[in-house]
Coordinates of C-alpha atoms and ligand atoms in Angstrom, one line a residue:
M1 CA 147.3 117.9 79.9
V2 CA 144.3 116.5 78.1
K3 CA 141.2 115.9 79.9
L4 CA 138.9 113.2 78.7
S5 CA 135.3 113.9 78.4
Q6 CA 133.3 111.1 80.0
K7 CA 130.7 111.2 77.4
G8 CA 131.9 109.3 74.3
S9 CA 135.1 108.0 75.9
N10 CA 135.9 104.6 74.5
Y11 CA 138.6 102.3 76.1
Q12 CA 140.2 100.0 73.5
S13 CA 142.9 97.3 73.3
Y14 CA 146.1 98.0 71.4
S15 CA 145.3 95.4 68.7
D16 CA 141.8 96.9 68.2
L17 CA 143.4 100.3 67.8
I18 CA 145.8 99.0 65.0
S19 CA 142.8 97.5 63.1
Q20 CA 140.7 100.6 63.6
I21 CA 143.5 102.8 62.2
T22 CA 143.8 100.4 59.3
E23 CA 140.1 100.5 58.7
G24 CA 140.2 104.3 58.6
Q25 CA 138.1 104.7 61.8
V26 CA 140.7 107.0 63.5
D27 CA 140.8 110.7 62.8
S28 CA 144.1 111.5 64.5
L29 CA 146.6 110.3 67.1
I30 CA 148.6 112.2 69.7
L31 CA 151.5 110.1 70.9
N32 CA 153.1 110.7 74.3
P33 CA 156.3 108.7 74.3
S34 CA 157.4 109.5 77.9
R35 CA 154.1 108.3 79.2
R36 CA 153.8 105.4 76.8
E37 CA 150.3 106.2 75.7
V38 CA 148.5 107.5 72.7
Y39 CA 145.5 109.7 72.6
V40 CA 143.1 108.6 69.9
I41 CA 140.4 110.7 68.3
F42 CA 138.0 108.6 66.3
S43 CA 136.1 109.6 63.1
N44 CA 132.8 109.4 65.0
G45 CA 134.1 111.9 67.6
N46 CA 134.9 109.4 70.4
K47 CA 138.2 109.7 72.2
S48 CA 140.4 107.2 74.0
I49 CA 143.8 106.8 75.7
I50 CA 145.5 103.6 74.9
P51 CA 148.9 102.3 76.3
V52 CA 151.6 101.7 73.7
F53 CA 155.0 100.0 73.6
P54 CA 158.1 102.1 74.3
N55 CA 159.5 103.3 71.0
D56 CA 156.5 101.8 69.3
Q57 CA 157.6 101.5 65.6
N58 CA 154.5 99.5 64.6
L59 CA 152.1 102.3 65.5
L60 CA 154.2 104.8 63.5
R61 CA 154.3 102.5 60.5
V62 CA 150.5 101.9 60.5
A63 CA 149.8 105.6 60.9
Q64 CA 152.2 106.4 58.0
L65 CA 150.7 103.7 55.8
T66 CA 147.1 104.8 56.4
R67 CA 148.0 108.6 56.4
T68 CA 146.5 109.1 59.8
P69 CA 147.8 112.3 61.3
L70 CA 150.1 111.6 64.2
T71 CA 151.5 114.2 66.6
V72 CA 154.3 113.5 69.0
R73 CA 154.0 115.5 72.2
D74 CA 157.2 116.4 74.0
I75 CA 156.0 116.1 77.6
K76 CA 159.5 116.8 79.0
Q77 CA 159.6 120.2 77.4
E78 CA 156.1 120.9 78.8
Q79 CA 157.3 119.8 82.2
A80 CA 160.4 122.0 81.9
I81 CA 158.2 125.0 81.0
A82 CA 155.9 124.2 83.9
G83 CA 158.9 123.9 86.2
I84 CA 160.4 127.2 85.1
T85 CA 157.0 128.9 85.6
G86 CA 156.7 127.4 89.1
N87 CA 160.3 128.5 90.0
L88 CA 159.6 132.0 88.7
A89 CA 156.5 132.2 90.9
L90 CA 158.4 131.0 93.9
L91 CA 161.2 133.5 93.3
T92 CA 158.6 136.4 93.0
I93 CA 157.1 135.4 96.3
V94 CA 160.5 135.3 98.0
I95 CA 161.4 138.7 96.5
I96 CA 158.1 140.2 97.7
G97 CA 158.5 138.7 101.1
V98 CA 162.1 140.0 101.5
T99 CA 161.0 143.5 100.3
F100 CA 158.2 143.5 102.9
L101 CA 160.5 142.4 105.7
L102 CA 163.1 145.1 104.7
K103 CA 160.4 147.8 104.7
K104 CA 159.1 146.7 108.1
S105 CA 162.5 146.7 109.7
A106 CA 163.2 150.1 108.1
S107 CA 160.1 151.6 109.7
V108 CA 161.1 150.1 113.1
A109 CA 164.5 151.6 112.6
N110 CA 162.9 154.9 111.7
R111 CA 160.8 154.8 114.8
T112 CA 163.7 153.9 116.9
L113 CA 165.7 156.9 115.5
G114 CA 162.6 159.1 115.8
F115 CA 162.0 158.1 119.5
G116 CA 163.7 161.3 120.6
R117 CA 161.2 163.4 118.6
S118 CA 158.5 164.9 120.7
Q119 CA 154.9 163.7 120.1
E120 CA 153.2 167.1 120.5
R121 CA 150.1 168.1 118.7
I122 CA 150.5 171.4 116.9
K123 CA 147.6 173.7 116.2
P124 CA 148.5 176.6 114.0
E125 CA 147.2 180.0 114.8
G126 CA 143.6 180.4 113.9
D127 CA 142.9 176.7 114.3
I128 CA 141.6 176.9 117.8
K129 CA 138.2 178.5 118.4
V130 CA 138.0 178.9 122.1
F131 CA 137.7 182.5 123.4
F132 CA 137.8 183.8 127.0
D133 CA 134.0 184.2 126.7
D134 CA 133.8 180.4 126.4
V135 CA 135.6 179.9 129.7
A136 CA 132.9 180.7 132.3
G137 CA 133.2 181.3 136.0
L138 CA 137.0 181.8 136.0
S139 CA 137.0 185.6 135.6
S140 CA 140.0 186.3 137.9
A141 CA 142.1 183.7 136.2
S142 CA 141.0 184.9 132.8
E143 CA 141.9 188.5 133.8
E144 CA 145.4 187.4 134.8
L145 CA 145.9 185.6 131.6
K146 CA 144.8 188.4 129.4
E147 CA 148.1 190.2 129.9
I148 CA 149.8 187.1 128.5
V149 CA 147.7 187.6 125.4
C150 CA 148.6 191.2 125.3
F151 CA 152.3 190.3 125.5
L152 CA 152.0 187.7 122.7
R153 CA 150.2 190.2 120.5
K154 CA 152.2 193.4 121.3
P155 CA 155.4 192.4 123.0
E156 CA 157.1 195.8 122.3
K157 CA 154.6 197.5 124.6
L158 CA 155.7 195.6 127.7
I159 CA 159.4 195.3 126.7
S160 CA 159.7 199.1 126.3
L161 CA 158.6 199.4 130.0
G162 CA 161.3 196.9 131.0
A163 CA 158.8 194.3 132.0
R164 CA 159.6 190.6 132.1
I165 CA 156.9 188.3 131.0
P166 CA 156.6 185.1 132.9
K167 CA 158.2 182.1 131.2
G168 CA 155.9 179.6 132.7
I169 CA 152.5 179.6 134.2
L170 CA 151.2 176.7 136.3
L171 CA 147.5 176.1 136.1
I172 CA 146.4 174.2 139.2
G173 CA 143.0 172.7 139.8
P174 CA 140.9 169.5 140.1
P175 CA 140.1 167.6 136.9
G176 CA 137.7 169.2 134.5
T177 CA 138.0 172.7 135.9
G178 CA 139.0 174.2 132.5
K179 CA 142.8 174.3 132.6
T180 CA 143.2 173.0 129.0
L181 CA 140.3 175.3 128.0
L182 CA 142.1 178.4 129.4
A183 CA 145.4 177.5 127.7
K184 CA 143.6 177.1 124.4
A185 CA 141.7 180.4 124.9
I186 CA 145.1 182.3 125.4
S187 CA 146.4 180.8 122.1
C188 CA 143.2 181.6 120.3
E189 CA 142.9 185.2 121.6
A190 CA 146.6 185.9 121.0
E191 CA 146.4 184.2 117.5
V192 CA 149.6 182.1 118.1
P193 CA 150.4 178.5 117.5
F194 CA 149.5 176.0 120.3
F195 CA 151.8 173.1 121.0
S196 CA 150.2 170.6 123.4
I197 CA 151.6 167.5 124.9
A198 CA 150.8 165.3 127.9
A199 CA 153.8 165.0 130.2
S200 CA 153.4 161.2 130.3
E201 CA 154.3 161.2 126.6
F202 CA 157.8 162.3 127.4
V203 CA 158.6 159.3 129.4
E204 CA 159.4 156.1 127.5
L205 CA 160.9 152.8 128.3
F206 CA 164.4 153.9 127.2
V207 CA 166.5 156.2 129.2
G208 CA 167.2 159.6 127.6
V209 CA 164.2 159.6 125.3
G210 CA 162.2 161.9 127.5
A211 CA 165.1 164.4 127.7
S212 CA 165.5 164.5 123.9
R213 CA 161.8 164.9 123.4
V214 CA 161.8 167.9 125.7
R215 CA 164.7 169.4 123.6
D216 CA 162.9 168.7 120.4
L217 CA 159.7 170.3 121.7
F218 CA 161.4 173.5 122.7
R219 CA 163.4 173.6 119.5
K220 CA 160.3 173.4 117.4
A221 CA 158.5 176.0 119.6
K222 CA 161.3 178.5 119.3
E223 CA 161.1 178.2 115.5
K224 CA 157.4 179.1 115.7
A225 CA 157.7 181.9 118.4
P226 CA 155.6 183.6 119.5
C227 CA 153.7 180.5 120.6
I228 CA 152.3 178.6 123.6
I229 CA 153.5 175.3 124.8
F230 CA 150.9 173.5 126.9
I231 CA 152.1 170.5 129.0
D232 CA 149.2 168.6 130.6
E233 CA 149.6 166.6 133.8
I234 CA 153.1 168.0 134.4
D235 CA 153.3 166.1 137.7
A236 CA 154.0 163.0 135.5
V237 CA 157.6 164.3 135.0
G238 CA 157.8 167.2 137.4
R239 CA 157.6 165.2 140.7
Q240 CA 160.1 166.1 143.3
R241 CA 163.5 164.4 142.6
G242 CA 164.8 161.9 145.1
S243 CA 161.4 160.8 146.2
G244 CA 160.7 157.1 146.4
L245 CA 162.7 154.3 147.8
G246 CA 164.4 153.4 144.5
G247 CA 166.7 156.4 144.5
G248 CA 166.9 159.0 141.9
N249 CA 168.6 158.9 138.5
D250 CA 165.8 157.5 136.5
E251 CA 164.3 158.4 133.2
R252 CA 161.7 160.7 134.8
E253 CA 164.3 162.7 136.6
Q254 CA 166.5 163.1 133.5
T255 CA 163.4 164.4 131.7
L256 CA 162.7 166.9 134.5
N257 CA 166.3 168.0 134.5
Q258 CA 166.1 168.7 130.8
L259 CA 162.9 170.6 131.3
L260 CA 164.5 172.8 133.9
T261 CA 167.5 173.4 131.6
E262 CA 165.3 174.3 128.6
M263 CA 163.3 176.7 130.8
D264 CA 166.5 178.4 131.9
G265 CA 167.7 178.3 128.3
F266 CA 165.1 180.2 126.5
A267 CA 165.8 183.9 126.7
E268 CA 163.5 186.3 128.5
N269 CA 160.7 187.6 126.3
S270 CA 161.6 185.1 123.6
G271 CA 157.9 184.7 122.8
V272 CA 157.5 181.1 124.0
I273 CA 155.3 180.8 127.0
L274 CA 155.0 177.5 128.8
L275 CA 151.7 176.7 130.4
A276 CA 151.4 173.5 132.4
A277 CA 148.5 171.9 134.2
T278 CA 148.4 169.8 137.3
N279 CA 146.1 168.8 140.0
R280 CA 149.0 167.7 142.3
P281 CA 151.0 170.9 142.9
D282 CA 152.2 169.5 146.2
V283 CA 154.3 166.8 144.5
L284 CA 156.1 169.2 142.1
D285 CA 159.8 169.7 142.4
S286 CA 160.5 173.1 144.0
A287 CA 163.1 173.9 141.3
L288 CA 160.3 173.8 138.8
T289 CA 158.0 176.2 140.7
R290 CA 160.6 178.8 141.6
P291 CA 160.3 182.2 140.0
G292 CA 162.2 182.3 136.6
R293 CA 160.7 179.0 135.6
F294 CA 157.0 178.7 136.6
D295 CA 156.8 182.3 137.9
R296 CA 153.0 182.2 138.4
S297 CA 150.5 179.7 139.7
I298 CA 146.9 180.1 138.9
Y299 CA 144.4 178.2 141.0
L300 CA 141.2 177.0 139.5
S301 CA 138.8 175.6 142.0
L302 CA 135.6 173.7 141.5
P303 CA 133.0 176.3 140.5
D304 CA 130.7 177.9 143.0
R305 CA 127.0 178.3 142.4
K306 CA 127.4 181.5 140.4
A307 CA 130.2 180.0 138.3
R308 CA 128.2 176.8 137.7
K309 CA 125.3 178.9 136.4
A310 CA 127.7 180.8 134.1
I311 CA 129.2 177.5 132.8
L312 CA 125.8 176.0 132.2
A313 CA 124.9 179.2 130.3
V314 CA 128.0 178.8 128.1
H315 CA 127.1 175.2 127.2
A316 CA 123.4 176.0 126.8
R317 CA 124.3 178.5 124.0
S318 CA 124.5 175.7 121.5
K319 CA 121.4 173.9 122.8
P320 CA 117.7 174.5 122.4
L321 CA 116.9 175.1 126.1
S322 CA 113.3 175.7 127.0
L323 CA 112.6 179.2 128.4
K324 CA 111.1 177.5 131.5
V325 CA 114.4 176.0 132.5
S326 CA 116.0 177.9 135.3
L327 CA 119.8 177.6 135.2
D328 CA 119.9 179.0 138.7
D329 CA 118.1 176.0 140.0
W330 CA 120.3 173.6 138.2
A331 CA 123.4 175.4 139.5
T332 CA 122.0 174.9 143.0
K333 CA 121.4 171.2 142.4
T334 CA 124.9 170.5 141.2
P335 CA 127.3 171.3 144.1
G336 CA 130.7 169.8 143.6
F337 CA 130.3 169.5 139.8
S338 CA 133.3 170.5 137.7
G339 CA 133.0 172.4 134.4
A340 CA 133.4 169.2 132.5
E341 CA 130.6 167.5 134.5
L342 CA 128.3 170.5 133.9
A343 CA 129.0 170.3 130.2
N344 CA 128.3 166.6 130.3
L345 CA 125.0 167.2 132.2
L346 CA 123.6 169.4 129.4
N347 CA 125.0 167.0 126.8
E348 CA 123.2 164.1 128.4
A349 CA 120.0 166.2 128.7
A350 CA 120.2 166.8 124.9
I351 CA 120.6 163.1 124.3
V352 CA 117.5 162.4 126.5
T353 CA 115.6 165.0 124.6
A354 CA 116.5 163.5 121.3
R355 CA 115.4 160.1 122.6
T356 CA 112.0 161.4 123.5
N357 CA 111.7 163.0 120.1
Q358 CA 111.2 166.5 121.5
L359 CA 112.7 169.7 120.2
N360 CA 113.5 171.6 123.4
I361 CA 115.4 170.6 126.5
E362 CA 113.0 170.8 129.4
D363 CA 113.6 170.5 133.2
N364 CA 112.6 166.8 133.2
H365 CA 115.2 166.0 130.6
I366 CA 117.9 167.6 132.7
E367 CA 116.6 165.9 135.8
R368 CA 116.9 162.5 134.0
A369 CA 120.4 163.3 132.9
L370 CA 121.4 164.4 136.4
E371 CA 120.0 161.1 137.9
R372 CA 121.8 159.1 135.3
I373 CA 125.1 160.9 136.0
S374 CA 124.9 160.9 139.8
M375 CA 122.9 157.7 140.5
G376 CA 123.5 155.5 137.5
I377 CA 121.2 154.0 134.9
A378 CA 117.6 153.2 136.0
S379 CA 116.9 149.6 136.5
T380 CA 113.6 147.7 136.6
P381 CA 111.2 148.9 139.3
L382 CA 110.9 146.8 142.4
Q383 CA 107.9 144.5 142.8
D384 CA 105.7 145.1 145.8
S385 CA 107.6 143.2 148.5
S386 CA 108.9 143.4 152.0
Q387 CA 112.2 144.6 150.5
K388 CA 110.5 147.5 148.8
R389 CA 108.7 148.4 152.1
L390 CA 112.1 148.4 153.9
I391 CA 113.7 150.7 151.3
A392 CA 110.7 153.0 151.6
Y393 CA 111.1 153.3 155.4
H394 CA 114.8 153.8 155.0
E395 CA 114.4 156.7 152.6
I396 CA 111.5 158.3 154.5
G397 CA 113.8 157.9 157.6
H398 CA 116.4 160.2 155.9
A399 CA 113.7 162.6 154.7
L400 CA 112.0 162.9 158.1
A401 CA 115.3 163.3 159.9
A402 CA 116.2 166.2 157.5
T403 CA 112.7 167.7 158.0
F404 CA 112.8 167.8 161.8
T405 CA 116.5 168.5 162.4
P406 CA 117.5 172.2 162.6
L407 CA 120.2 173.2 160.1
A408 CA 119.6 170.2 157.9
D409 CA 119.2 170.6 154.1
K410 CA 115.8 170.7 152.5
I411 CA 114.3 167.7 150.7
D412 CA 114.5 167.8 146.9
K413 CA 113.2 164.4 146.0
V414 CA 112.5 161.0 147.5
S415 CA 112.6 158.1 145.0
L416 CA 111.9 154.5 145.2
L417 CA 112.9 153.7 141.7
P418 CA 116.1 151.6 141.7
R419 CA 119.2 152.4 139.8
E420 CA 121.9 150.0 138.4
G421 CA 124.7 149.3 140.9
G422 CA 122.5 148.2 143.8
I423 CA 120.7 151.5 144.6
G424 CA 117.2 150.6 145.7
G425 CA 116.0 154.2 146.3
Y426 CA 117.4 157.6 147.3
T427 CA 116.7 160.9 149.0
R428 CA 118.1 164.0 147.4
F429 CA 118.6 167.2 149.2
W430 CA 118.5 170.8 148.2
P431 CA 121.9 172.2 149.4
D432 CA 121.8 175.4 151.5
E433 CA 122.6 178.3 149.3
E434 CA 124.2 180.4 152.0
V435 CA 126.7 177.6 152.7
M436 CA 127.4 177.1 149.1
D437 CA 128.0 180.7 148.4
S438 CA 130.2 181.3 151.4
G439 CA 132.0 178.0 151.3
L440 CA 131.8 177.9 155.1
I441 CA 130.0 175.2 157.0
S442 CA 129.3 175.2 160.7
K443 CA 129.7 172.4 163.3
G444 CA 125.9 172.3 163.7
R445 CA 125.4 171.8 160.0
I446 CA 127.9 169.0 159.8
F447 CA 126.3 167.3 162.8
A448 CA 122.9 167.7 161.2
K449 CA 124.2 165.9 158.1
I450 CA 125.3 163.0 160.2
I451 CA 121.9 162.8 161.9
V452 CA 120.2 162.8 158.4
A453 CA 122.6 160.1 157.1
L454 CA 121.7 157.8 160.0
G455 CA 118.0 158.3 159.6
G456 CA 117.8 155.4 157.2
R457 CA 119.2 152.8 159.5
A458 CA 117.3 154.2 162.5
A459 CA 114.0 153.9 160.6
E460 CA 114.8 150.3 159.6
S461 CA 115.6 149.3 163.2
I462 CA 112.4 151.0 164.6
V463 CA 110.1 149.4 162.1
F464 CA 111.6 146.0 161.4
G465 CA 113.6 145.3 164.6
N466 CA 117.3 145.0 165.1
S467 CA 117.7 141.6 163.5
E468 CA 116.0 142.7 160.3
V469 CA 118.2 145.8 159.5
T470 CA 120.1 145.5 156.2
Q471 CA 123.5 146.4 154.8
G472 CA 121.8 149.1 152.7
A473 CA 123.0 151.7 155.1
S474 CA 126.7 150.9 154.5
S475 CA 127.4 154.0 152.3
D476 CA 125.6 156.2 154.9
F477 CA 128.0 154.9 157.5
E478 CA 131.0 155.7 155.2
H479 CA 129.7 159.2 154.9
V480 CA 129.1 159.5 158.6
T481 CA 132.6 158.3 159.4
Y482 CA 134.2 160.6 156.9
L483 CA 132.3 163.6 158.3
A484 CA 133.0 162.7 161.9
R485 CA 136.7 162.2 161.2
E486 CA 136.9 165.6 159.5
M487 CA 135.2 167.1 162.5
V488 CA 137.7 165.5 164.9
T489 CA 141.0 165.6 163.0
K490 CA 140.7 168.8 160.9
F491 CA 138.0 171.2 162.1
G492 CA 138.6 171.0 165.9
F493 CA 134.9 170.2 166.5
S494 CA 135.5 167.6 169.2
S495 CA 136.8 167.3 172.7
L496 CA 140.3 166.8 171.2
G497 CA 140.2 170.5 170.8
P498 CA 141.8 173.0 168.4
Q499 CA 144.4 170.9 166.7
S500 CA 144.9 169.2 163.4
T501 CA 145.6 165.5 163.5
S502 CA 144.9 164.6 159.9
S503 CA 147.7 163.1 157.9
N504 CA 148.1 164.1 154.3
N505 CA 148.1 161.0 152.3
N506 CA 150.6 161.7 149.5
E507 CA 151.3 158.2 148.3
V508 CA 153.9 159.4 145.8
F509 CA 156.1 160.4 148.7
L510 CA 155.6 157.1 150.4
G511 CA 159.3 156.2 150.1
R512 CA 160.5 159.6 151.4
D513 CA 157.9 159.6 154.2
L514 CA 159.0 156.1 155.3
V515 CA 162.6 157.2 155.5
N516 CA 162.2 160.8 156.8
K517 CA 159.0 161.3 158.6
R518 CA 157.4 160.1 161.8
S519 CA 153.6 160.0 161.9
K520 CA 152.6 163.2 163.6
V521 CA 149.8 161.4 165.6
S522 CA 150.6 159.2 168.5
E523 CA 149.1 155.9 169.1
A524 CA 147.2 157.3 172.2
T525 CA 145.8 160.2 170.1
N526 CA 144.7 157.8 167.4
K527 CA 142.7 155.9 170.0
K528 CA 141.1 159.2 171.2
I529 CA 140.2 160.1 167.6
D530 CA 138.5 156.7 167.1
K531 CA 136.6 157.2 170.4
E532 CA 135.5 160.7 169.4
I533 CA 134.3 159.5 166.0
R534 CA 132.3 156.8 167.8
K535 CA 130.9 159.3 170.2
I536 CA 129.6 161.6 167.5
A537 CA 128.1 158.7 165.5
F538 CA 126.3 157.2 168.5
E539 CA 125.0 160.6 169.7
A540 CA 123.6 161.3 166.3
F541 CA 122.1 157.9 166.0
F542 CA 120.3 158.1 169.4
K543 CA 119.0 161.5 168.4
V544 CA 117.5 160.4 165.1
E545 CA 116.2 157.2 166.6
S546 CA 114.2 159.1 169.3
L547 CA 113.0 161.6 166.7
L548 CA 111.7 159.0 164.3
K549 CA 110.0 157.0 167.1
S550 CA 108.1 160.2 168.0
K551 CA 107.1 160.6 164.3
R552 CA 106.1 156.9 163.7
A553 CA 102.5 157.7 162.5
L554 CA 103.8 160.3 160.1
M555 CA 106.5 157.9 158.9
D556 CA 103.9 155.2 158.1
K557 CA 101.7 157.6 156.2
L558 CA 104.6 158.9 154.1
V559 CA 105.8 155.4 153.4
A560 CA 102.3 154.5 152.2
V561 CA 102.4 157.5 149.8
L562 CA 105.9 156.6 148.6
L563 CA 105.0 153.0 147.9
E564 CA 102.0 154.2 145.9
E565 CA 103.6 157.0 144.0
E566 CA 107.3 155.8 144.0
I567 CA 108.6 159.4 143.7
I568 CA 107.8 162.3 146.0
E569 CA 109.1 165.7 144.8
S570 CA 110.0 168.5 147.2
K571 CA 106.8 170.5 147.0
R572 CA 104.5 167.4 147.4
F573 CA 106.6 166.2 150.3
Y574 CA 106.2 169.4 152.3
E575 CA 102.5 169.6 151.4
L576 CA 102.0 166.1 152.8
I577 CA 103.8 167.0 156.0
E578 CA 101.9 170.3 156.4
D579 CA 98.6 168.5 155.8
L580 CA 99.1 166.4 158.9
P581 CA 98.4 168.1 162.3
N582 CA 101.3 168.9 164.6
N583 CA 103.9 167.9 162.2
H584 CA 105.1 171.2 160.8
A585 CA 108.5 171.0 159.4
L586 CA 111.3 173.1 160.9
Ligands
ATP1 P1 142.1 167.7 133.3 O1 142.8 168.1 134.6 O2 141.3 166.4 133.6 O3 143.0 167.7 132.1 P2 141.1 170.3 132.6 O4 141.0 171.1 133.9 O5 142.2 170.5 131.7 O6 140.9 168.8 133.0 P3 139.4 170.9 130.5 O7 139.9 169.9 129.6 O8 139.8 172.3 130.3 O9 139.6 170.5 132.0 O10 137.8 170.9 130.5 C1 137.0 169.8 129.9 C2 135.7 170.4 129.4 O11 134.9 170.9 130.4 C3 135.9 171.6 128.5 O12 136.1 171.1 127.1 C4 134.6 172.3 128.6 O13 133.6 171.8 127.8 C5 134.2 172.0 130.1 N1 134.6 173.1 131.0 C6 135.5 173.0 132.0 N2 135.6 174.2 132.7 C7 134.9 175.1 132.0 C8 134.6 176.4 132.2 N3 135.1 177.1 133.2 N4 133.7 177.0 131.3 C9 133.2 176.3 130.3 N5 133.4 175.0 130.1 C10 134.2 174.4 130.9

């Protein structure tokens, strides 16, 4: 289509046009019969569109007489071409759309057909770089697993002696204790491929998928033998059959049946060794754990002090640790930490060091990392206020209770710096090394812990009065109730005598327990348990209250120091106590 330029456009009447053509003022004409208009280009360069009559013979004649060039434009043909082009474009879009849809549905179909394929991750031999040396503090487990390595490397040596190598080994332990790490170490040391899958990946929405995935996994593993199959969180499929109220024949049970069949199916000494990890061995089906399937169980517990030091040393290898840092001290300060948490501690310390632009990880970096992990992120310091005073008395209450109670832990640090999550301050203790090494704790020590835990509330009530005490002691009470309940129901530390009245809370067996089991504790015994717990808690509270009343002057002085300095480290705390007459710590 022609576009008129505004500049120089000149609108004319039909009669004017005829006379201008006759006078030779028109350069050329373009006639558009279907639109009944003519496009005029004048000799002076101007342009104009003028309506004409249908089948205008007069214009043709005048143009012919004056020899003015006249072109007739066939708009219908133009429209037809435009129409065809439009249709072609539409057709192309439709074809592309259909192809896209077909491709998409093909991939859905493929996925549906591939549902039964296992989703394992395969690491070829040599790909994993975890050696037994990298797994610290698990020496007895590592020793036991070294013979598996020996079999995978030189099977003939054991076969010639008629030995049967375990088909399956169950690694049992709390999260983060190194189960996956050990399995990887075996594969690395034996230089065999490592097939790993989480048991939850077997179970899908559709019945039968899990079973076919198990078949597929074992088929692939047999092709690559000798190799290791590692199934993490096996309790996701290996739970005892028939548990739960819904009855049995569900997808999970079919998967488990297939697993049992496959484990029976692979020949002895075939070179495929199944390692499985769980932290709920109590819920596993007994058919799974019987000899011939998982013949061996290896227990990995939370590391003790020596093991924690060894794990810290492994993770410190790749980090620039200052020579002043004592891993012994940090192992002591981290009771209950798993290997994964210890690795995380040093990693956090490295991040803190980087943030402060220093080159070596020092004690204060690890300290900040430990606080961050166990107490949460630091929040803005409290302004001087009655609330800050109350928190200071609460914390000094704990600290003094620990100082003057025989068998209580030593003070490591008292802090008045708040942390995110509603922690106004805290008192950290230095756990007793003897207890940590032996794993045994006496009745007196547990009672001392209860006294110390109640020191915070006792200090609040002595100083501020009973109506001013706060809910800040709620987590202390939880701890006290937990310890007192353990004393009464598990350890035989109360007048209930030498009996266990604790109930194992295996929620996965809820259905079975409802149907099959009576509670083993009578209503009357439950009442006695509650009474004993109350007795222990009150006895401890009265003890700590009278202790703190007798140390009121010392408490006031220590609170003043804490308000001033906000943190009192162990050494300073004991110096402050020793400096004051007749206040020697126990
Ligand atoms: P989950 O039960 O949660 O699967 P897991 O027992 O399999 O845990 P791993 O995955 O083996 O734990 O450990 C996590 C990380 O913790 C490891 O990658 C390693 O860095 C560290 N770790 C755990 N235990 C040890 C150990 N004994 N020695 C060295 N590092 C360890």
